[in-house]
Amino acid sequence: MAGPLPSQLLPDGATCDAAGRLSVAGCDLVELAGRFGTPLIVYDEDHLRERCREASAVFGDGAVVYAAKAFLCRAMARLVAEEGLHLDVATGGELHVALTAGFPPERLVLHGNNKSFDELRAAVDAGVGRIVVDSFDELDLLDALAAERGCRPAVLLRVTPGVEAHTHVYLATGRDDSKFGFTVSTGAAAEAVARARAADSVELVGIHAHIGSQVFRLDSFRRAVAVVAGFANPLGLAELSVGGGLGVAYVTGEEAPTISAWGESVLEAAAEAGVTARLSVEPGRAIVASAAIALYTVGTVKVLPGIRTYVATDGGMSDNPRPVLYGSGYEAFLPRAATAERPRAVSVVGKHCESGDVLVADGWVPEDLAVGDILGIPVAGAYGYSMASNYNKVPRPAVVFVRNGDARPVIRRETFEDLLRLDL
Ligand code: LLP
């Protein structure tokens, strides 16, 4: 038996009428599902903007780099640009979307542990502000690029500080055993600094570290800042990026620090560690996750007495692979009865051809959930659409931004024709 959905899992603009029917930014969710079809991902635009502003307020103008991998489309890139943030793009594809959205290139930061020569060249030609260098092989590529283009891009070196981040092993990136960055403990990081300093091909402006994602514990960030500062301070470089990774609450009972609390903690740790470099951060999830609700239509309800009830939706692991990949938990609820008790234990599954296709393994829903209902999954704004696939040739969902009673489609639903566009 679970109580009603905790309202803190909903976007800021969520309101319920007397009957418990949910609207976001003045848009009725069941009505949106009818208008745009399902699966549908609905983002509260003001919530997104508010999180950008919260981050800028605590860290300062120009110190916040939104991590595009969490959710990117051109509307999102424009929103981030309007809010004055910088943008972390980790591939040529993300770079392309950002540039075609008109994102100011000097506010772009290019990431990636295996950037190709073409990606580096595209970034330099576009005039990206920073490249975060991940390996000696990449320094070789930048030498070659400088020889070809006569460029000298401003770079940060990504280091792995050897910090355990208390998160899922796939999401931990700060430990020594990582594919990312130059390891501090082996001396590789110091060697990279010496090489970059001596090189004509790059201008070394700073150090970067990112310990992992979905991290709840502020002490993990504080420890990382202290360790990275221990390495970076003596170098006297102008910039220090401590990456992203702030976790968010997905289910009842979870509590995550706010962006402001994270910021105060990181800044305090930096001050204590004697950091004088300009500090920046790269939040992704904390900006977008709880801004969105995913809407599905219930197609079948299979009751297995004494075993389990399966509620099958018209989406699944193709639009949100996180439960399958990381065992991530989510809540389910009915937007037509968002304040209702949820006494019925169910597993919310998708329409894909495998048993692992689970969206909510242990969900609770109102007793009267029925075929045809619109089912909502909150906190669906990060790493869902961005990791979506066409498995089983299921078209990817539509995405809408809602604001002041208006719903603006920002990504149209894929069609069966789209499924053929690469097929020769
Ligand atoms: N900076 C760097 C260098 C990163 O690699 C990442 C995330 C971020 C910033 C943003 O981290 P965030 O603030 O969003 O935690 N697919 C996984 C998350 C992978 C994160 C990858 N890197 C998930 O669904 O949980």
Tab-separated table of C-alpha atoms and ligand atoms in Angstrom:
chain	number	residue	atom	x	y	z
A	1	MET	CA	0.000	0.000	0.000
A	2	ALA	CA	1.424	3.367	-0.976
A	3	GLY	CA	-0.030	6.777	-0.341
A	4	PRO	CA	-0.607	9.359	-3.012
A	5	LEU	CA	2.278	10.356	-5.243
A	6	PRO	CA	4.521	12.768	-3.291
A	7	SER	CA	4.026	16.179	-4.841
A	8	GLN	CA	7.759	16.969	-4.676
A	9	LEU	CA	8.316	14.463	-7.479
A	10	LEU	CA	6.163	16.614	-9.762
A	11	PRO	CA	7.284	19.651	-11.782
A	12	ASP	CA	7.017	23.054	-10.096
A	13	GLY	CA	4.043	23.977	-12.266
A	14	ALA	CA	1.925	20.980	-11.238
A	15	THR	CA	-1.533	21.717	-9.855
A	16	CYS	CA	-4.499	19.501	-9.099
A	17	ASP	CA	-8.172	20.395	-9.337
A	18	ALA	CA	-10.628	19.465	-6.582
A	19	ALA	CA	-11.010	15.989	-8.077
A	20	GLY	CA	-7.242	15.460	-8.125
A	21	ARG	CA	-6.814	15.834	-11.879
A	22	LEU	CA	-3.321	17.006	-12.707
A	23	SER	CA	-2.282	19.951	-14.835
A	24	VAL	CA	1.237	21.205	-15.465
A	25	ALA	CA	1.686	24.887	-16.272
A	26	GLY	CA	-2.057	25.073	-16.794
A	27	CYS	CA	-2.186	22.153	-19.257
A	28	ASP	CA	-4.330	19.157	-18.368
A	29	LEU	CA	-2.156	16.062	-18.799
A	30	VAL	CA	-4.909	13.702	-19.902
A	31	GLU	CA	-5.952	16.283	-22.468
A	32	LEU	CA	-2.336	16.590	-23.702
A	33	ALA	CA	-2.151	12.817	-24.077
A	34	GLY	CA	-5.316	12.952	-26.175
A	35	ARG	CA	-4.018	15.797	-28.307
A	36	PHE	CA	-0.452	14.597	-28.930
A	37	GLY	CA	-0.831	10.856	-28.397
A	38	THR	CA	1.259	8.647	-26.133
A	39	PRO	CA	3.959	7.965	-25.145
A	40	LEU	CA	4.463	11.663	-24.573
A	41	ILE	CA	7.066	13.494	-22.540
A	42	VAL	CA	5.809	16.735	-21.052
A	43	TYR	CA	8.335	19.283	-19.747
A	44	ASP	CA	7.402	22.217	-17.546
A	45	GLU	CA	9.390	24.957	-19.271
A	46	ASP	CA	9.397	27.345	-16.314
A	47	HIS	CA	10.712	24.542	-14.114
A	48	LEU	CA	13.646	24.093	-16.509
A	49	ARG	CA	14.320	27.819	-16.511
A	50	GLU	CA	14.047	28.042	-12.749
A	51	ARG	CA	16.649	25.287	-12.271
A	52	CYS	CA	19.006	27.071	-14.670
A	53	ARG	CA	18.530	30.279	-12.690
A	54	GLU	CA	19.007	28.532	-9.365
A	55	ALA	CA	22.318	27.131	-10.602
A	56	SER	CA	23.493	30.482	-11.967
A	57	ALA	CA	22.452	32.266	-8.781
A	58	VAL	CA	24.580	30.040	-6.580
A	59	PHE	CA	27.588	29.451	-8.836
A	60	GLY	CA	27.614	32.785	-10.651
A	61	ASP	CA	27.131	33.867	-14.238
A	62	GLY	CA	29.050	31.800	-16.747
A	63	ALA	CA	29.973	29.147	-14.191
A	64	VAL	CA	27.196	26.712	-15.088
A	65	VAL	CA	27.549	24.392	-18.039
A	66	TYR	CA	24.389	22.366	-18.729
A	67	ALA	CA	25.273	18.756	-19.622
A	68	ALA	CA	23.390	18.245	-22.886
A	69	LYS	CA	23.498	14.455	-22.650
A	70	ALA	CA	20.725	14.546	-20.044
A	71	PHE	CA	18.271	15.959	-22.593
A	72	LEU	CA	18.964	17.871	-25.769
A	73	CYS	CA	16.950	19.172	-28.655
A	74	ARG	CA	17.135	22.548	-30.313
A	75	ALA	CA	14.442	24.046	-28.084
A	76	MET	CA	16.403	22.939	-25.038
A	77	ALA	CA	19.637	24.368	-26.431
A	78	ARG	CA	17.886	27.703	-27.040
A	79	LEU	CA	16.401	27.702	-23.563
A	80	VAL	CA	19.856	27.087	-22.078
A	81	ALA	CA	21.283	29.879	-24.219
A	82	GLU	CA	18.522	32.271	-23.144
A	83	GLU	CA	19.190	31.463	-19.499
A	84	GLY	CA	22.839	32.373	-19.963
A	85	LEU	CA	24.299	28.938	-19.285
A	86	HIS	CA	27.109	27.271	-21.146
A	87	LEU	CA	26.592	23.864	-22.762
A	88	ASP	CA	28.584	20.646	-22.484
A	89	VAL	CA	28.441	18.633	-25.697
A	90	ALA	CA	30.062	15.215	-25.603
A	91	THR	CA	29.959	14.192	-29.259
A	92	GLY	CA	29.900	15.621	-32.749
A	93	GLY	CA	26.168	14.900	-32.791
A	94	GLU	CA	25.455	16.961	-29.697
A	95	LEU	CA	27.710	19.683	-31.094
A	96	HIS	CA	25.716	19.661	-34.335
A	97	VAL	CA	22.367	20.013	-32.568
A	98	ALA	CA	23.709	22.870	-30.446
A	99	LEU	CA	25.187	24.728	-33.407
A	100	THR	CA	22.091	24.305	-35.566
A	101	ALA	CA	20.056	25.706	-32.663
A	102	GLY	CA	22.228	28.811	-32.868
A	103	PHE	CA	23.910	28.166	-29.536
A	104	PRO	CA	26.796	30.632	-29.106
A	105	PRO	CA	29.884	28.493	-29.876
A	106	GLU	CA	32.103	30.321	-27.419
A	107	ARG	CA	29.840	29.006	-24.653
A	108	LEU	CA	30.233	25.377	-25.765
A	109	VAL	CA	32.458	22.885	-23.970
A	110	LEU	CA	33.447	19.794	-25.947
A	111	HIS	CA	33.729	16.587	-23.948
A	112	GLY	CA	34.275	12.952	-24.858
A	113	ASN	CA	36.728	10.185	-24.007
A	114	ASN	CA	37.275	9.259	-27.645
A	115	LYS	CA	36.839	12.350	-29.762
A	116	SER	CA	37.591	11.758	-33.385
A	117	PHE	CA	39.784	14.041	-35.433
A	118	ASP	CA	36.667	15.150	-37.319
A	119	GLU	CA	34.874	16.005	-34.081
A	120	LEU	CA	37.830	18.040	-32.856
A	121	ARG	CA	38.114	19.823	-36.184
A	122	ALA	CA	34.385	20.598	-36.271
A	123	ALA	CA	34.610	21.995	-32.746
A	124	VAL	CA	37.639	24.150	-33.515
A	125	ASP	CA	36.158	25.373	-36.802
A	126	ALA	CA	32.933	26.296	-35.011
A	127	GLY	CA	34.918	28.190	-32.381
A	128	VAL	CA	33.903	26.234	-29.274
A	129	GLY	CA	35.005	27.898	-26.085
A	130	ARG	CA	36.665	24.949	-24.368
A	131	ILE	CA	37.782	21.420	-25.151
A	132	VAL	CA	38.127	19.036	-22.236
A	133	VAL	CA	40.993	16.750	-23.172
A	134	ASP	CA	40.667	13.183	-22.017
A	135	SER	CA	43.795	11.299	-23.190
A	136	PHE	CA	47.336	11.475	-24.550
A	137	ASP	CA	45.986	10.203	-27.868
A	138	GLU	CA	43.707	13.216	-27.988
A	139	LEU	CA	46.697	15.511	-27.371
A	140	ASP	CA	48.285	13.827	-30.423
A	141	LEU	CA	45.161	14.623	-32.462
A	142	LEU	CA	45.246	18.230	-31.274
A	143	ASP	CA	48.890	18.483	-32.366
A	144	ALA	CA	47.840	17.267	-35.813
A	145	LEU	CA	44.904	19.665	-35.874
A	146	ALA	CA	47.118	22.605	-34.966
A	147	ALA	CA	49.446	21.635	-37.798
A	148	GLU	CA	46.484	21.562	-40.206
A	149	ARG	CA	44.509	24.569	-38.971
A	150	GLY	CA	47.048	26.720	-37.167
A	151	CYS	CA	44.695	26.711	-34.178
A	152	ARG	CA	45.430	26.767	-30.461
A	153	PRO	CA	42.204	25.844	-28.638
A	154	ALA	CA	41.747	26.552	-24.948
A	155	VAL	CA	41.645	23.238	-23.127
A	156	LEU	CA	41.031	21.745	-19.722
A	157	LEU	CA	42.519	18.392	-18.821
A	158	ARG	CA	40.101	15.871	-17.380
A	159	VAL	CA	41.597	14.077	-14.420
A	160	THR	CA	40.322	11.092	-12.467
A	161	PRO	CA	40.928	11.921	-8.832
A	162	GLY	CA	40.367	8.460	-7.340
A	163	VAL	CA	37.137	9.286	-5.523
A	164	GLU	CA	34.305	6.820	-4.876
A	165	ALA	CA	31.036	8.588	-5.498
A	166	HIS	CA	28.499	6.242	-3.850
A	167	THR	CA	26.403	5.650	-6.927
A	168	HIS	CA	25.718	2.869	-9.422
A	169	VAL	CA	28.998	1.452	-10.719
A	170	TYR	CA	28.095	2.418	-14.316
A	171	LEU	CA	27.604	5.999	-13.165
A	172	ALA	CA	30.831	6.315	-11.193
A	173	THR	CA	33.590	7.997	-13.136
A	174	GLY	CA	35.972	9.417	-10.556
A	175	ARG	CA	37.662	6.175	-9.527
A	176	ASP	CA	41.063	5.112	-10.785
A	177	ASP	CA	39.507	2.201	-12.684
A	178	SER	CA	37.789	4.390	-15.271
A	179	LYS	CA	37.981	4.879	-19.001
A	180	PHE	CA	37.829	8.643	-18.487
A	181	GLY	CA	40.583	11.136	-18.063
A	182	PHE	CA	44.145	11.246	-16.814
A	183	THR	CA	44.674	9.329	-13.599
A	184	VAL	CA	46.132	11.398	-10.796
A	185	SER	CA	47.517	8.504	-8.735
A	186	THR	CA	49.611	7.018	-11.545
A	187	GLY	CA	51.215	10.332	-12.435
A	188	ALA	CA	49.477	10.427	-15.817
A	189	ALA	CA	47.676	13.652	-14.911
A	190	ALA	CA	50.904	15.444	-13.999
A	191	GLU	CA	52.521	14.188	-17.182
A	192	ALA	CA	49.582	15.469	-19.247
A	193	VAL	CA	49.867	18.901	-17.614
A	194	ALA	CA	53.562	19.078	-18.450
A	195	ARG	CA	52.917	18.061	-22.032
A	196	ALA	CA	49.978	20.459	-22.541
A	197	ARG	CA	51.934	23.340	-21.006
A	198	ALA	CA	54.819	22.771	-23.349
A	199	ALA	CA	52.620	22.349	-26.425
A	200	ASP	CA	51.988	25.026	-29.021
A	201	SER	CA	48.884	23.155	-30.127
A	202	VAL	CA	46.783	23.883	-27.052
A	203	GLU	CA	46.398	26.576	-24.448
A	204	LEU	CA	46.034	24.877	-21.090
A	205	VAL	CA	43.544	26.895	-19.044
A	206	GLY	CA	42.323	24.464	-16.422
A	207	ILE	CA	41.568	21.118	-14.849
A	208	HIS	CA	38.319	19.174	-14.988
A	209	ALA	CA	36.976	16.322	-12.895
A	210	HIS	CA	33.591	14.599	-12.780
A	211	ILE	CA	33.110	11.948	-10.110
A	212	GLY	CA	29.878	10.388	-11.333
A	213	SER	CA	26.162	10.849	-11.685
A	214	GLN	CA	23.079	10.519	-9.442
A	215	VAL	CA	25.236	11.338	-6.425
A	216	PHE	CA	23.214	12.260	-3.337
A	217	ARG	CA	25.941	12.794	-0.822
A	218	LEU	CA	27.340	16.280	-0.598
A	219	ASP	CA	30.336	14.891	1.264
A	220	SER	CA	31.286	12.951	-1.903
A	221	PHE	CA	31.426	16.248	-3.809
A	222	ARG	CA	33.303	17.959	-1.005
A	223	ARG	CA	35.884	15.223	-0.893
A	224	ALA	CA	36.256	15.330	-4.663
A	225	VAL	CA	36.753	19.089	-4.604
A	226	ALA	CA	39.424	18.713	-1.924
A	227	VAL	CA	41.249	15.978	-3.824
A	228	VAL	CA	41.071	17.765	-7.178
A	229	ALA	CA	42.139	21.033	-5.569
A	230	GLY	CA	45.143	19.254	-4.094
A	231	PHE	CA	46.194	18.441	-7.612
A	232	ALA	CA	45.063	21.606	-9.392
A	233	ASN	CA	45.970	24.407	-6.946
A	234	PRO	CA	49.746	24.110	-7.271
A	235	LEU	CA	49.399	24.391	-11.046
A	236	GLY	CA	48.026	27.923	-10.743
A	237	LEU	CA	45.685	27.509	-13.706
A	238	ALA	CA	42.779	29.888	-14.227
A	239	GLU	CA	39.891	27.411	-14.323
A	240	LEU	CA	38.608	24.399	-12.418
A	241	SER	CA	35.525	22.429	-13.422
A	242	VAL	CA	34.153	19.958	-10.908
A	243	GLY	CA	31.680	18.377	-13.336
A	244	GLY	CA	28.074	17.492	-12.655
A	245	GLY	CA	26.454	14.566	-10.932
A	246	LEU	CA	23.976	15.973	-8.435
A	247	GLY	CA	21.325	13.297	-7.843
A	248	VAL	CA	17.563	13.756	-7.846
A	249	ALA	CA	14.756	11.988	-6.001
A	250	TYR	CA	12.858	9.536	-8.181
A	251	VAL	CA	10.743	7.678	-5.648
A	252	THR	CA	8.870	8.174	-2.396
A	253	GLY	CA	11.204	8.669	0.536
A	254	GLU	CA	14.221	9.740	-1.483
A	255	GLU	CA	15.626	13.149	-0.797
A	256	ALA	CA	18.270	14.897	-2.827
A	257	PRO	CA	20.081	18.137	-2.049
A	258	THR	CA	18.820	21.161	-3.942
A	259	ILE	CA	21.031	22.782	-6.554
A	260	SER	CA	21.537	25.669	-4.116
A	261	ALA	CA	22.633	23.346	-1.310
A	262	TRP	CA	24.967	21.534	-3.700
A	263	GLY	CA	26.391	24.861	-4.827
A	264	GLU	CA	26.935	26.180	-1.316
A	265	SER	CA	28.637	22.955	-0.337
A	266	VAL	CA	30.893	22.833	-3.401
A	267	LEU	CA	31.837	26.498	-3.052
A	268	GLU	CA	32.553	26.099	0.642
A	269	ALA	CA	34.712	23.043	-0.025
A	270	ALA	CA	36.546	24.958	-2.741
A	271	ALA	CA	37.181	27.891	-0.421
A	272	GLU	CA	38.393	25.560	2.334
A	273	ALA	CA	40.696	23.857	-0.132
A	274	GLY	CA	42.154	27.219	-1.150
A	275	VAL	CA	40.879	27.124	-4.724
A	276	THR	CA	41.503	30.439	-6.442
A	277	ALA	CA	40.767	29.236	-9.973
A	278	ARG	CA	37.399	30.159	-11.528
A	279	LEU	CA	35.089	27.293	-10.601
A	280	SER	CA	32.506	25.813	-12.965
A	281	VAL	CA	30.047	22.913	-12.791
A	282	GLU	CA	28.177	20.759	-15.301
A	283	PRO	CA	24.773	19.726	-13.989
A	284	GLY	CA	22.533	17.743	-16.310
A	285	ARG	CA	20.038	15.629	-14.413
A	286	ALA	CA	19.389	18.208	-11.682
A	287	ILE	CA	18.246	20.729	-14.305
A	288	VAL	CA	15.892	18.506	-16.299
A	289	ALA	CA	14.869	15.338	-14.431
A	290	SER	CA	11.906	16.459	-12.360
A	291	ALA	CA	10.751	18.955	-15.000
A	292	ALA	CA	9.130	16.180	-17.028
A	293	ILE	CA	6.404	13.587	-16.753
A	294	ALA	CA	6.195	10.698	-19.212
A	295	LEU	CA	2.652	9.774	-20.210
A	296	TYR	CA	1.645	6.341	-21.474
A	297	THR	CA	-1.623	4.621	-22.316
A	298	VAL	CA	-2.421	1.430	-20.443
A	299	GLY	CA	-3.076	-1.308	-22.984
A	300	THR	CA	-3.387	-4.477	-20.928
A	301	VAL	CA	-3.678	-5.407	-17.276
A	302	LYS	CA	-2.630	-8.969	-16.517
A	303	VAL	CA	-3.516	-10.166	-13.040
A	304	LEU	CA	-1.578	-13.185	-11.804
A	305	PRO	CA	-3.216	-14.027	-8.472
A	306	GLY	CA	-0.662	-14.395	-5.731
A	307	ILE	CA	2.168	-13.457	-8.059
A	308	ARG	CA	1.925	-10.020	-9.609
A	309	THR	CA	-0.117	-7.671	-11.767
A	310	TYR	CA	1.435	-6.459	-14.993
A	311	VAL	CA	0.279	-3.127	-16.354
A	312	ALA	CA	1.493	-2.830	-19.943
A	313	THR	CA	2.015	0.560	-21.547
A	314	ASP	CA	2.571	1.663	-25.131
A	315	GLY	CA	6.236	2.559	-24.411
A	316	GLY	CA	8.912	0.840	-22.403
A	317	MET	CA	12.642	0.252	-22.521
A	318	SER	CA	12.863	2.027	-25.869
A	319	ASP	CA	11.827	5.383	-24.428
A	320	ASN	CA	13.320	4.866	-20.961
A	321	PRO	CA	16.048	2.240	-20.656
A	322	ARG	CA	17.157	3.403	-17.196
A	323	PRO	CA	15.271	0.768	-15.185
A	324	VAL	CA	16.746	-1.966	-17.374
A	325	LEU	CA	20.261	-0.513	-17.426
A	326	TYR	CA	20.677	0.575	-13.833
A	327	GLY	CA	17.714	-0.946	-11.992
A	328	SER	CA	16.489	2.617	-11.499
A	329	GLY	CA	13.278	3.113	-9.579
A	330	TYR	CA	10.357	5.258	-10.654
A	331	GLU	CA	6.859	5.947	-9.398
A	332	ALA	CA	3.654	5.488	-11.366
A	333	PHE	CA	0.410	7.390	-10.947
A	334	LEU	CA	-2.769	8.346	-12.750
A	335	PRO	CA	-2.899	12.002	-13.823
A	336	ARG	CA	-6.713	11.815	-13.684
A	337	ALA	CA	-6.395	10.998	-9.957
A	338	ALA	CA	-3.023	12.352	-8.924
A	339	THR	CA	-3.898	12.731	-5.257
A	340	ALA	CA	-5.490	9.285	-4.919
A	341	GLU	CA	-4.208	6.565	-2.621
A	342	ARG	CA	-2.292	3.884	-4.516
A	343	PRO	CA	-3.131	0.587	-2.845
A	344	ARG	CA	-2.553	-1.675	-5.832
A	345	ALA	CA	0.907	-3.207	-6.339
A	346	VAL	CA	1.811	-3.546	-10.003
A	347	SER	CA	4.745	-3.837	-12.347
A	348	VAL	CA	4.557	-1.280	-15.111
A	349	VAL	CA	6.022	-2.787	-18.255
A	350	GLY	CA	6.370	-1.833	-21.894
A	351	LYS	CA	5.479	-3.365	-25.231
A	352	HIS	CA	8.870	-4.839	-26.126
A	353	CYS	CA	9.623	-8.466	-26.775
A	354	GLU	CA	11.456	-9.286	-23.593
A	355	SER	CA	10.663	-9.869	-19.955
A	356	GLY	CA	13.216	-7.311	-18.811
A	357	ASP	CA	11.181	-4.540	-20.428
A	358	VAL	CA	10.188	-2.920	-17.158
A	359	LEU	CA	9.472	0.744	-16.435
A	360	VAL	CA	8.457	0.486	-12.789
A	361	ALA	CA	9.308	-2.845	-11.194
A	362	ASP	CA	7.470	-2.249	-7.925
A	363	GLY	CA	4.859	0.401	-8.560
A	364	TRP	CA	1.699	1.368	-6.762
A	365	VAL	CA	-1.397	2.633	-8.507
A	366	PRO	CA	-4.994	3.493	-7.609
A	367	GLU	CA	-7.331	0.527	-7.238
A	368	ASP	CA	-9.439	1.498	-10.248
A	369	LEU	CA	-6.618	1.694	-12.822
A	370	ALA	CA	-8.035	0.281	-16.045
A	371	VAL	CA	-7.212	-0.359	-19.675
A	372	GLY	CA	-7.263	2.938	-21.552
A	373	ASP	CA	-6.055	4.988	-18.604
A	374	ILE	CA	-3.289	7.518	-19.070
A	375	LEU	CA	-0.481	6.541	-16.726
A	376	GLY	CA	2.192	9.010	-15.664
A	377	ILE	CA	5.792	8.466	-14.630
A	378	PRO	CA	7.284	11.549	-12.990
A	379	VAL	CA	10.961	12.614	-12.916
A	380	ALA	CA	11.231	11.447	-16.523
A	381	GLY	CA	13.201	14.387	-17.889
A	382	ALA	CA	16.791	13.106	-17.705
A	383	TYR	CA	18.454	10.346	-19.720
A	384	GLY	CA	15.150	8.929	-20.918
A	385	TYR	CA	14.548	10.476	-24.312
A	386	SER	CA	18.283	11.024	-24.735
A	387	MET	CA	18.927	7.290	-24.425
A	388	ALA	CA	15.804	6.246	-26.329
A	389	SER	CA	16.062	3.698	-29.118
A	390	ASN	CA	13.890	2.225	-31.826
A	391	TYR	CA	14.030	-1.285	-30.408
A	392	ASN	CA	11.330	-3.434	-31.990
A	393	LYS	CA	10.903	-0.539	-34.411
A	394	VAL	CA	8.900	1.360	-31.852
A	395	PRO	CA	8.855	5.038	-32.863
A	396	ARG	CA	10.280	7.424	-30.292
A	397	PRO	CA	7.790	9.597	-28.359
A	398	ALA	CA	6.857	13.196	-28.926
A	399	VAL	CA	8.116	15.846	-26.504
A	400	VAL	CA	6.224	18.991	-25.570
A	401	PHE	CA	7.153	22.013	-23.473
A	402	VAL	CA	4.272	23.490	-21.497
A	403	ARG	CA	4.120	27.047	-20.240
A	404	ASN	CA	1.311	29.432	-19.260
A	405	GLY	CA	-1.395	27.079	-20.471
A	406	ASP	CA	0.262	26.491	-23.850
A	407	ALA	CA	1.782	23.246	-25.099
A	408	ARG	CA	4.588	23.640	-27.618
A	409	PRO	CA	5.765	20.490	-29.409
A	410	VAL	CA	9.577	20.498	-29.473
A	411	ILE	CA	10.216	16.997	-30.815
A	412	ARG	CA	7.606	15.397	-33.003
A	413	ARG	CA	6.671	11.771	-32.621
A	414	GLU	CA	8.590	9.456	-34.910
A	415	THR	CA	6.551	7.894	-37.671
A	416	PHE	CA	6.817	4.525	-39.372
A	417	GLU	CA	8.208	6.444	-42.366
A	418	ASP	CA	10.995	7.765	-40.128
A	419	LEU	CA	11.882	4.183	-39.311
A	420	LEU	CA	12.780	3.717	-42.976
A	421	ARG	CA	14.823	6.855	-43.486
A	422	LEU	CA	18.181	5.115	-43.036
A	423	ASP	CA	17.093	1.909	-44.679
A	424	LEU	CA	18.602	1.606	-48.173
B	1	LLP	N1	29.851	16.233	-16.946
B	1	LLP	C1	30.352	15.092	-17.425
B	1	LLP	C2	31.732	15.067	-17.890
B	1	LLP	C3	29.553	13.943	-17.495
B	1	LLP	O1	30.053	12.819	-17.976
B	1	LLP	C4	28.213	14.001	-17.056
B	1	LLP	C5	27.348	12.828	-17.119
B	1	LLP	C6	27.728	15.219	-16.560
B	1	LLP	C7	28.580	16.321	-16.513
B	1	LLP	C8	26.325	15.396	-16.092
B	1	LLP	O2	26.027	14.592	-15.009
B	1	LLP	P1	24.608	14.751	-14.271
B	1	LLP	O3	24.598	16.094	-13.597
B	1	LLP	O4	23.540	14.625	-15.274
B	1	LLP	O5	24.614	13.630	-13.297
B	1	LLP	N2	22.704	7.683	-18.269
B	1	LLP	C9	22.937	7.786	-16.839
B	1	LLP	C10	23.740	9.007	-16.490
B	1	LLP	C11	25.064	9.079	-17.194
B	1	LLP	C12	25.820	10.345	-16.905
B	1	LLP	C13	26.933	10.543	-17.838
B	1	LLP	N3	27.705	11.710	-17.621
B	1	LLP	C14	21.596	7.756	-16.123
B	1	LLP	O6	20.580	7.640	-16.773
B	1	LLP	O7	21.538	7.820	-14.910
